[in-house]
Coordinates of N, CA and C in Angstrom, one line a residue:
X1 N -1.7 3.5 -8.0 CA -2.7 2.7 -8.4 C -4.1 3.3 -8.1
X2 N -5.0 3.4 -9.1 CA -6.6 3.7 -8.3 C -7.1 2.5 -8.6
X3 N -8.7 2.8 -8.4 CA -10.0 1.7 -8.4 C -9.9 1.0 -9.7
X4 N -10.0 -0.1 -9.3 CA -10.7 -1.3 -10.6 C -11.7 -0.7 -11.2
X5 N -11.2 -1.0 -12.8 CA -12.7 -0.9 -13.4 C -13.7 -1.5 -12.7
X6 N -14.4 -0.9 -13.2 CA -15.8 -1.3 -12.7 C -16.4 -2.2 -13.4
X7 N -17.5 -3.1 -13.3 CA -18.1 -4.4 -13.9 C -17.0 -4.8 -15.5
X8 N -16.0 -5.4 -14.6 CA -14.9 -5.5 -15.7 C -14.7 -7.1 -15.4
X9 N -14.9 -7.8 -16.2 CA -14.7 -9.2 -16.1 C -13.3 -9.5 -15.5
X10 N -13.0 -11.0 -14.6 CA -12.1 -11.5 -13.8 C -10.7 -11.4 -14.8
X11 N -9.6 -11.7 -14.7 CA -8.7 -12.1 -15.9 C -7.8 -12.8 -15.6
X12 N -7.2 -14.0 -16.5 CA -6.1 -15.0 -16.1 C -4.9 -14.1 -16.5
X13 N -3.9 -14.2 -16.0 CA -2.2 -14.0 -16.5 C -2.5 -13.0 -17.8
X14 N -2.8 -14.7 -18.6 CA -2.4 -14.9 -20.2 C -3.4 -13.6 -20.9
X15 N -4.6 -13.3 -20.1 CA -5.7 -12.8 -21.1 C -5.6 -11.2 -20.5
X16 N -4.8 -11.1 -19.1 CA -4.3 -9.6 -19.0 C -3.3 -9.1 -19.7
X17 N -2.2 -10.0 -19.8 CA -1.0 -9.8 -21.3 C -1.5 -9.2 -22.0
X18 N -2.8 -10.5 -22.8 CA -3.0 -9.9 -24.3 C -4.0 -8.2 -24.0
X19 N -4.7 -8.0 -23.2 CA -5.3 -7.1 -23.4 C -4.6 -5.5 -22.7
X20 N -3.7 -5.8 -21.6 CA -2.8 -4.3 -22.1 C -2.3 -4.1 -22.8
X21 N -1.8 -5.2 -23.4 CA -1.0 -4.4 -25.0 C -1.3 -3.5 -25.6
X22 N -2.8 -3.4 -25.9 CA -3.8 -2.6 -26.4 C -4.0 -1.5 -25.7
X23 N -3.7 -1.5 -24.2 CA -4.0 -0.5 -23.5 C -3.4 1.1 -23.8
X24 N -3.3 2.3 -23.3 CA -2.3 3.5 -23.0 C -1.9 3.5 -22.0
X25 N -2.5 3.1 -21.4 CA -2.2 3.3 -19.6 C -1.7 2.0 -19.2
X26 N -0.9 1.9 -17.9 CA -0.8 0.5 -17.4 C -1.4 0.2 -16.5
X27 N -1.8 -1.3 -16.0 CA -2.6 -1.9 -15.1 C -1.9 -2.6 -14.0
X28 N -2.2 -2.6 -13.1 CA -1.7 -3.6 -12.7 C -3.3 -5.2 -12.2
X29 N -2.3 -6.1 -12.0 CA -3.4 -7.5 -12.1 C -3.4 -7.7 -10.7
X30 N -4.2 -7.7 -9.7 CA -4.7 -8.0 -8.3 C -5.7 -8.9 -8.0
X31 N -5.2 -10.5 -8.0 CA -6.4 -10.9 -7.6 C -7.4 -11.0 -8.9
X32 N -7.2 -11.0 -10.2 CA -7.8 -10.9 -11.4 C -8.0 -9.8 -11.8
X33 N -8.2 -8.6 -10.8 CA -9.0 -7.5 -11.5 C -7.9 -6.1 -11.6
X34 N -8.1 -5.3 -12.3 CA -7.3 -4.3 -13.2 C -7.4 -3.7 -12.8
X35 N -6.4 -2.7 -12.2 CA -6.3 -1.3 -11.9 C -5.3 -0.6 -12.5
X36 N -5.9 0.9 -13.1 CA -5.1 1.5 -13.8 C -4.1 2.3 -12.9
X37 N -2.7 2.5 -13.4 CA -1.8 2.9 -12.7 C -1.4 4.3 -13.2
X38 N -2.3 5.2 -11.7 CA -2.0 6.7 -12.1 C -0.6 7.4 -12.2
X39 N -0.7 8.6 -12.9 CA 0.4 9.4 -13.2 C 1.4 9.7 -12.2
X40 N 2.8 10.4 -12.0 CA 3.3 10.5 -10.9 C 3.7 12.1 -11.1
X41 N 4.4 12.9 -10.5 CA 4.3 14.1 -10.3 C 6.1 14.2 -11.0
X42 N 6.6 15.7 -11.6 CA 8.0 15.5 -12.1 C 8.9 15.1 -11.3
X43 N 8.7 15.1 -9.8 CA 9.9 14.9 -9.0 C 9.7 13.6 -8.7
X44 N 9.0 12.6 -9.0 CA 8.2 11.2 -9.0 C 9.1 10.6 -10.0
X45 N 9.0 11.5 -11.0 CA 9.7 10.9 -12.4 C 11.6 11.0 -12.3
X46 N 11.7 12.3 -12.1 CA 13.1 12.3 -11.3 C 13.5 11.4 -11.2
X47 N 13.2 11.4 -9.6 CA 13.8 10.3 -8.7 C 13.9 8.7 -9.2
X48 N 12.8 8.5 -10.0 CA 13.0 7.3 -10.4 C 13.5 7.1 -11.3
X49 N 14.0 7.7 -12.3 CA 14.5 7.6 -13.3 C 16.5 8.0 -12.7
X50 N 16.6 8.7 -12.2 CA 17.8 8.4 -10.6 C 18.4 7.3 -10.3
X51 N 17.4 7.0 -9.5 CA 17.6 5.4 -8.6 C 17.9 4.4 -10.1
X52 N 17.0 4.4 -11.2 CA 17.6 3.1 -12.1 C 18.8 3.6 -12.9
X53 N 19.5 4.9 -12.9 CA 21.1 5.2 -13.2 C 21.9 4.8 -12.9
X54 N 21.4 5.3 -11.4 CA 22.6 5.1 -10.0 C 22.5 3.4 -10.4
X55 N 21.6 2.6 -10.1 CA 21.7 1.1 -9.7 C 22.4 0.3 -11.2
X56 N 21.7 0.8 -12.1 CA 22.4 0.6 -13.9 C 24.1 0.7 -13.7
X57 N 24.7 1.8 -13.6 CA 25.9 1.7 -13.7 C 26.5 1.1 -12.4
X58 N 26.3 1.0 -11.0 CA 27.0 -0.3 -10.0 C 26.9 -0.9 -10.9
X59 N 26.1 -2.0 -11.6 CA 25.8 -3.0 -11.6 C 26.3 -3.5 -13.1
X60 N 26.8 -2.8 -13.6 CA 27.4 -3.0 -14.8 C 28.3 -4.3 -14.9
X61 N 27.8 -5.2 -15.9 CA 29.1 -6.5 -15.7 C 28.4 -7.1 -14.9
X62 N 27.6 -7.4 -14.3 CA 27.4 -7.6 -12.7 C 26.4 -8.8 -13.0
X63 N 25.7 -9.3 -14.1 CA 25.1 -10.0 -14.7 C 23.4 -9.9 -14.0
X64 N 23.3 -8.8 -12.8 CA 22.0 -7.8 -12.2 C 21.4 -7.4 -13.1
X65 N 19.9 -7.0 -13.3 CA 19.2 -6.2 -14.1 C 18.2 -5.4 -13.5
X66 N 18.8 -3.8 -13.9 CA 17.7 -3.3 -13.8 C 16.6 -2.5 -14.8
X67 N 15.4 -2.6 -13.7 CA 14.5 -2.1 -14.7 C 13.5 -1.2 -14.4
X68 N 13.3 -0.8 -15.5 CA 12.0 0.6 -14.8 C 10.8 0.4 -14.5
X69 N 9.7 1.2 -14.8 CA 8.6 0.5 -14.1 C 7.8 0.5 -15.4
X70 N 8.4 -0.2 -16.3 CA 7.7 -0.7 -17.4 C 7.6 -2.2 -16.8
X71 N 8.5 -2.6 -16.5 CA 8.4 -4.2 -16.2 C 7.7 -4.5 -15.3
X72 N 6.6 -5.6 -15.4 CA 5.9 -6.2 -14.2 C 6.7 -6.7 -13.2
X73 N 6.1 -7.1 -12.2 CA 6.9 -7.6 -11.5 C 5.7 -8.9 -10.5
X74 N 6.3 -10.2 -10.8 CA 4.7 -11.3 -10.5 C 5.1 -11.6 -9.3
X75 N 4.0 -11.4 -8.2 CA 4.2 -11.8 -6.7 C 4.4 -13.4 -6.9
X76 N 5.1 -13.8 -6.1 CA 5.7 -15.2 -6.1 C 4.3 -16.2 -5.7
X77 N 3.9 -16.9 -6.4 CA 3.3 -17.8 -5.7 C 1.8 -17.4 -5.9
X78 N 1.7 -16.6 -7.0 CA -0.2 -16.0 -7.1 C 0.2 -15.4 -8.3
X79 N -1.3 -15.1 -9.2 CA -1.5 -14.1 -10.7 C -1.5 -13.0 -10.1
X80 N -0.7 -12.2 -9.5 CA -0.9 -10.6 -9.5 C 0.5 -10.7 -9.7
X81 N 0.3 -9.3 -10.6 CA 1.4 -8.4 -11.1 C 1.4 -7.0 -10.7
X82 N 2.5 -6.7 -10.4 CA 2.5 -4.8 -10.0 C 4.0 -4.4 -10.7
X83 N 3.4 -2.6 -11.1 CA 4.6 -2.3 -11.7 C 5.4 -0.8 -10.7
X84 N 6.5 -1.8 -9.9 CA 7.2 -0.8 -9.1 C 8.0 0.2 -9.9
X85 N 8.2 1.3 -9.2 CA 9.2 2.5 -9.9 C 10.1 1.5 -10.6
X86 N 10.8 0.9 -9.7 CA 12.7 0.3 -10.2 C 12.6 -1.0 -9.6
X87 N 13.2 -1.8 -10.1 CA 13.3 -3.0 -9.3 C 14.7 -3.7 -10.2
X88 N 15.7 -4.2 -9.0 CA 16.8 -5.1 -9.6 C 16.8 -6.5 -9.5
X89 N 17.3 -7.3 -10.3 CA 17.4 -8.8 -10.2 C 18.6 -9.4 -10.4
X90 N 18.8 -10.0 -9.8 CA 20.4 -11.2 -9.8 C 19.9 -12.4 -10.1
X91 N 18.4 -12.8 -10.0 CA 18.0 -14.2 -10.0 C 17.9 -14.7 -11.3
X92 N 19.0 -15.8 -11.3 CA 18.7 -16.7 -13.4 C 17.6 -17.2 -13.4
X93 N 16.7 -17.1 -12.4 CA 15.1 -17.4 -13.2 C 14.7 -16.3 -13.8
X94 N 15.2 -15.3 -13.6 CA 14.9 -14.1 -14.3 C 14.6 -13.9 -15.7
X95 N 16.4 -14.4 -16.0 CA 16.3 -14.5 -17.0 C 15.6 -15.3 -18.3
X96 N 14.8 -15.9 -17.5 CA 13.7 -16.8 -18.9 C 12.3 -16.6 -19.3
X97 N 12.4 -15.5 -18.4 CA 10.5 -14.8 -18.8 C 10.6 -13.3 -19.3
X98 N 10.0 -13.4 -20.3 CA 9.8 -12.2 -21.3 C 9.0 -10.9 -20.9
X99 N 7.8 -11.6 -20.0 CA 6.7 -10.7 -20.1 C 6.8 -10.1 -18.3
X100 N 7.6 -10.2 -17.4 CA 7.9 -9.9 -16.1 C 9.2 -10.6 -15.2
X101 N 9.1 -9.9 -14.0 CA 10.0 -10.8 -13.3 C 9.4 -11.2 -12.3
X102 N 10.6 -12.0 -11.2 CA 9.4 -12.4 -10.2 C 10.1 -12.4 -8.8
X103 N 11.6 -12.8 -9.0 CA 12.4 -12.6 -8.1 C 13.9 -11.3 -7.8
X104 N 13.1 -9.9 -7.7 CA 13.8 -9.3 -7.2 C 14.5 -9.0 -6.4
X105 N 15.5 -8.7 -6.4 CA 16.2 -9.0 -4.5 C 16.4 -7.2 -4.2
X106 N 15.7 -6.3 -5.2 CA 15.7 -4.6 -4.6 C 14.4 -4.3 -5.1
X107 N 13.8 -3.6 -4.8 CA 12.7 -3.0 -5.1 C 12.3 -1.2 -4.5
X108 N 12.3 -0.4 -5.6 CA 11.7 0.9 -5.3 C 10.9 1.2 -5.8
X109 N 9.9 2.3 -5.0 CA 9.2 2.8 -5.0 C 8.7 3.9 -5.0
X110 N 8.4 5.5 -5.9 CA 8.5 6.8 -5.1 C 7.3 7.0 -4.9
X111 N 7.1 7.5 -3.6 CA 6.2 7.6 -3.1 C 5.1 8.9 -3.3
X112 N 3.6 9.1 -3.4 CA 2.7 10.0 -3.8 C 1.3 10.0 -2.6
X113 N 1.1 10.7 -2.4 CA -0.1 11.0 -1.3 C -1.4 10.2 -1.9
X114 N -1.3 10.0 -2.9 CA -2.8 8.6 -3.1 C -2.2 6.9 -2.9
X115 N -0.7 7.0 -3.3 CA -0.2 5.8 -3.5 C 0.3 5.0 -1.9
X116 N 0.8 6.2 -1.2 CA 1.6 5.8 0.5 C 0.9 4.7 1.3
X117 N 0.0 4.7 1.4 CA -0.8 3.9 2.4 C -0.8 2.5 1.6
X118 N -1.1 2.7 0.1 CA -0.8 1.1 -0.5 C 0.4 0.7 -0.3
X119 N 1.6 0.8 -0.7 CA 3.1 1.1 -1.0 C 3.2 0.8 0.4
X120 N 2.9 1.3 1.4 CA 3.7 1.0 2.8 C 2.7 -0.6 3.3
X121 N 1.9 -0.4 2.6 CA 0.8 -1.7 3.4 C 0.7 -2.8 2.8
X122 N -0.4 -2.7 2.0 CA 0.0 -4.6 1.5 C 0.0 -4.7 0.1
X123 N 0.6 -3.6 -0.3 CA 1.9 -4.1 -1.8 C 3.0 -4.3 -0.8
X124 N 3.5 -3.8 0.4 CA 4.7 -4.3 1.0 C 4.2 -5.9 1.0
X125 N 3.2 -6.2 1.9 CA 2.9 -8.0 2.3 C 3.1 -8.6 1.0
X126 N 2.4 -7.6 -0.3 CA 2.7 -9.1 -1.4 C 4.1 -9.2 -1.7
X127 N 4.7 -7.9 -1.5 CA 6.1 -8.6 -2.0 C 7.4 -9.3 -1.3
X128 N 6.5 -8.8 0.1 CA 7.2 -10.2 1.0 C 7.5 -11.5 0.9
X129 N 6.5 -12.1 0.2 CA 6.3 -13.6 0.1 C 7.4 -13.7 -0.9
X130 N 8.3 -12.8 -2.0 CA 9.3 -13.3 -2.4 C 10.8 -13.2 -1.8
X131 N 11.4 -14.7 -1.6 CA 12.1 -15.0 -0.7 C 13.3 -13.9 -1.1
X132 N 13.8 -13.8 -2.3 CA 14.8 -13.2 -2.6 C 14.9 -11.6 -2.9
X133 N 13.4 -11.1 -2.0 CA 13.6 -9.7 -1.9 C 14.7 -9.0 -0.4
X134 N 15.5 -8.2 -0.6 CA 16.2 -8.0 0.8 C 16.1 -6.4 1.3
X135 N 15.9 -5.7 -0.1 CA 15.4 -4.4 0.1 C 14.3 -3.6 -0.7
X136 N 13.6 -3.2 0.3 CA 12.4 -2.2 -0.1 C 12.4 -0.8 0.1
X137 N 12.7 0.2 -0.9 CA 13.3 1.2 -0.8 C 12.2 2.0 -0.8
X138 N 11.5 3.1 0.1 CA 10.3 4.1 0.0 C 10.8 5.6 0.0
X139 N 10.5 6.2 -1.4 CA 11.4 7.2 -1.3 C 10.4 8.4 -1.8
X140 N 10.5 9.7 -0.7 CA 9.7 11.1 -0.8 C 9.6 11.5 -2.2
X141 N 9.0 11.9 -2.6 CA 9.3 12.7 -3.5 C 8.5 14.6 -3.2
X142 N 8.7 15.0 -1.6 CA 8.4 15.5 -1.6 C 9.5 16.4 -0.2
X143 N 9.8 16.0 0.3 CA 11.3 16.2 0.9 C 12.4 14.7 1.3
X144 N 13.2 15.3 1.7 CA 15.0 14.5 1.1 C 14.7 13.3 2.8
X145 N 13.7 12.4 2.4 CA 13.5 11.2 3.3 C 13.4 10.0 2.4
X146 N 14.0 9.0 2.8 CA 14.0 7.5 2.3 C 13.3 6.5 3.7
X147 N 12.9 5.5 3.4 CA 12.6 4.3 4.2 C 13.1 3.1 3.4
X148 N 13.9 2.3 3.7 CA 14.3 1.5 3.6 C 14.2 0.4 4.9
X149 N 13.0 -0.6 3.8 CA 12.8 -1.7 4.9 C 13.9 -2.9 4.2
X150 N 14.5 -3.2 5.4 CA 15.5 -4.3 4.7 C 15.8 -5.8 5.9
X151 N 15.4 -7.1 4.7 CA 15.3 -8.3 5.6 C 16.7 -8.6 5.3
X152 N 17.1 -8.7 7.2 CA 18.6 -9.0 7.8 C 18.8 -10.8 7.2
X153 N 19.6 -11.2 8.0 CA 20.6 -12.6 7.9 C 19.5 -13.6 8.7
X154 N 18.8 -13.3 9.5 CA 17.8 -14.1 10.5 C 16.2 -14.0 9.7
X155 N 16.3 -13.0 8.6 CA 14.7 -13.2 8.1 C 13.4 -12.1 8.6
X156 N 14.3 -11.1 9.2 CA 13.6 -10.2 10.0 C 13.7 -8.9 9.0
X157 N 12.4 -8.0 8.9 CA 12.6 -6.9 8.0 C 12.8 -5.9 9.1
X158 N 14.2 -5.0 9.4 CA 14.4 -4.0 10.0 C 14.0 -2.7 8.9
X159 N 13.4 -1.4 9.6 CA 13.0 -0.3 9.2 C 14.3 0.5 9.4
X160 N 14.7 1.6 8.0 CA 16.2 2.4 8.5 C 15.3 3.4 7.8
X161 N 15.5 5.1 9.0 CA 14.8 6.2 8.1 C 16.2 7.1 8.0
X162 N 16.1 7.4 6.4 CA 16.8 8.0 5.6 C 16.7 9.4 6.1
X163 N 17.6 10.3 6.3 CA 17.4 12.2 6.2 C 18.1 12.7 5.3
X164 N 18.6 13.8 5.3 CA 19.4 14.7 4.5 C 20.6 14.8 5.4
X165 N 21.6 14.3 5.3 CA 23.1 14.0 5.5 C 23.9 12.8 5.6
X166 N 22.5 12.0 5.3 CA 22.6 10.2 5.7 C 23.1 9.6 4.5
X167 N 24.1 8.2 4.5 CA 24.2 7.8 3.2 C 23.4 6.6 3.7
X168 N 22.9 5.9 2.4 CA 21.9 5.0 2.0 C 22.8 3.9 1.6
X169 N 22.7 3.1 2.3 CA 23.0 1.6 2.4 C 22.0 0.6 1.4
X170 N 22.2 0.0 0.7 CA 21.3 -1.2 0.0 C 22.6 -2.0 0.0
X171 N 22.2 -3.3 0.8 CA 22.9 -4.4 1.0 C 22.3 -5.4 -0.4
X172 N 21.2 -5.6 -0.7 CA 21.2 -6.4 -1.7 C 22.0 -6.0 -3.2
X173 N 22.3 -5.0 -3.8 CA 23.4 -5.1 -3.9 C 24.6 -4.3 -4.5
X174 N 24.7 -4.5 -3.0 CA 26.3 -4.0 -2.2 C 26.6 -2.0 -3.0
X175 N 25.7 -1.2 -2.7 CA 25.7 -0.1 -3.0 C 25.4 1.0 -1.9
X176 N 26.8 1.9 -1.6 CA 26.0 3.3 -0.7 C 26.2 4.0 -1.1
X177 N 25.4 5.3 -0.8 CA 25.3 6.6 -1.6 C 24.8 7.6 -0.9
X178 N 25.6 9.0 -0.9 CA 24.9 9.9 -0.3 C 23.3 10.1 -0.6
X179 N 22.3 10.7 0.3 CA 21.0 10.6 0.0 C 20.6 11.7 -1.1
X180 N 21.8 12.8 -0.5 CA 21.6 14.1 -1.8 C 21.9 14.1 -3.5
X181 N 22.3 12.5 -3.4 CA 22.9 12.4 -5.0 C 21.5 12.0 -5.1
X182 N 20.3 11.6 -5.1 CA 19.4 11.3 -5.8 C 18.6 12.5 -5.6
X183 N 18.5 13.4 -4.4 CA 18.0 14.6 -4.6 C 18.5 16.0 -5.1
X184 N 19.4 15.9 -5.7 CA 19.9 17.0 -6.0 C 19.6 17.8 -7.3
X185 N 19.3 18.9 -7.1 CA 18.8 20.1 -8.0 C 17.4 19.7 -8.0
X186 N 16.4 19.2 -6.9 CA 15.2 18.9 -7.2 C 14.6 20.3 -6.4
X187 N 13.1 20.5 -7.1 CA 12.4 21.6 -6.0 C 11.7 21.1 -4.9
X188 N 11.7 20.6 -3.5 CA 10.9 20.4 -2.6 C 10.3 21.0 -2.5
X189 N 9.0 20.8 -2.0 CA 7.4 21.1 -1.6 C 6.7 20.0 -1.0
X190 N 6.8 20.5 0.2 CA 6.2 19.8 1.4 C 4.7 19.8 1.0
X191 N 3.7 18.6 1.1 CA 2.3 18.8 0.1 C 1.6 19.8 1.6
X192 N 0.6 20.7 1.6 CA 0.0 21.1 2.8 C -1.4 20.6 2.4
X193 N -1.9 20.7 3.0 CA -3.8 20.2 3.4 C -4.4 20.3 2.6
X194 N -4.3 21.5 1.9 CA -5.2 21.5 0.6 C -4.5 20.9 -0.9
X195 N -3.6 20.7 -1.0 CA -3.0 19.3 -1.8 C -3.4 18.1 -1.8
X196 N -3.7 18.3 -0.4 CA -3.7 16.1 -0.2 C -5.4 16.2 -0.4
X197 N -6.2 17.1 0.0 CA -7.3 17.3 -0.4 C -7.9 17.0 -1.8
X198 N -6.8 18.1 -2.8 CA -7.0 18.1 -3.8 C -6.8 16.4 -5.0
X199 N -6.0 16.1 -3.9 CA -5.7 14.7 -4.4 C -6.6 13.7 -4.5

């Protein structure tokens, strides 16, 4: 995500709908105001397109949906919309809205040196407030690490850090997997100082 337009009028739901349609780029809705949602890097696109394979075929039959990050996804309980890498749903409220979802019970995200600090901060808080999220997947796209914040049986979100030999547990639903099947044949590149600079 970057900066809101600038002197860009407030927007309901209904009147951000009609006007990204028209858009190229996607937005996401915060609070009324628009921010366009920047590009991701090829190992960005990878991985994400990965994770909704891997989660697509588990879930086959499974009457679960997943989706890319074309689909909105509406914080429970407020007009903001955000569009994560991947996100799955089991919830039959799901299934009656066309234009987003609202109750995912997985959520990913790959991670980028302008995006991290949002992604770990309070895009995590907004999508807390939905009860039927249980995992939040934060995943490198720049060496073979995952973060998986995941709320236990008591309501508490425990932190699990992924490496390279580890399998990946996602209890919401019911899938593990070696970490190297989502990284595999990718080129790592650790970003150095003058990258994140450049960024």
């Amino acid at each position: 995500m970057i900066a809101a337009k600038e002197n860009f009028p407030t927007l309901t739901p209904e009147e951000y709908f009609t006007w990204e349609e028209q858009q190229l780029e996607k937005h996401e809705l915060i609070n009324g105001q628009v921010y366009a949602m920047s590009g991701g890097s090829k190992n960005h696109s990878l991985l994400a397109a990965r994770f909704i394979t891997l989660c697509t075929n588990h879930l086959e039959e499974s009457g679960c949906d997943t989706a890319t990050s074309d689909l909105r996804v509406n914080i429970v309980g407020t007009n903001n919309y955000t569009y994560p890498d991947a996100s799955v749903t089991c919830d039959v409220r799901d299934k009656t809205t066309t234009q987003h979802i609202t109750y995912p019970c997985l959520i990913v995200e790959v991670l980028s040196t302008s995006t991290e600090a949002y992604d770990r901060g309070s895009k995590f808080r907004m999508y807390r407030q939905n009860p039927a999220l249980i995992d939040y997947l934060l995943v490198s796209s720049t060496s073979i690490e995952i973060d998986l914040y995941h709320k236990n049986n008591a309501g508490d979100w425990l932190i699990i850090n992924y490496k390279a030999g580890d399998t990946i547990e996602l209890k919401s639903i019911n899938l593990n997997f070696p970490i190297e099947q989502v990284y595999r044949g990718l080129t790592l590149e650790p970003k150095t100082p003058t990258d994140i600079i450049r960024e």
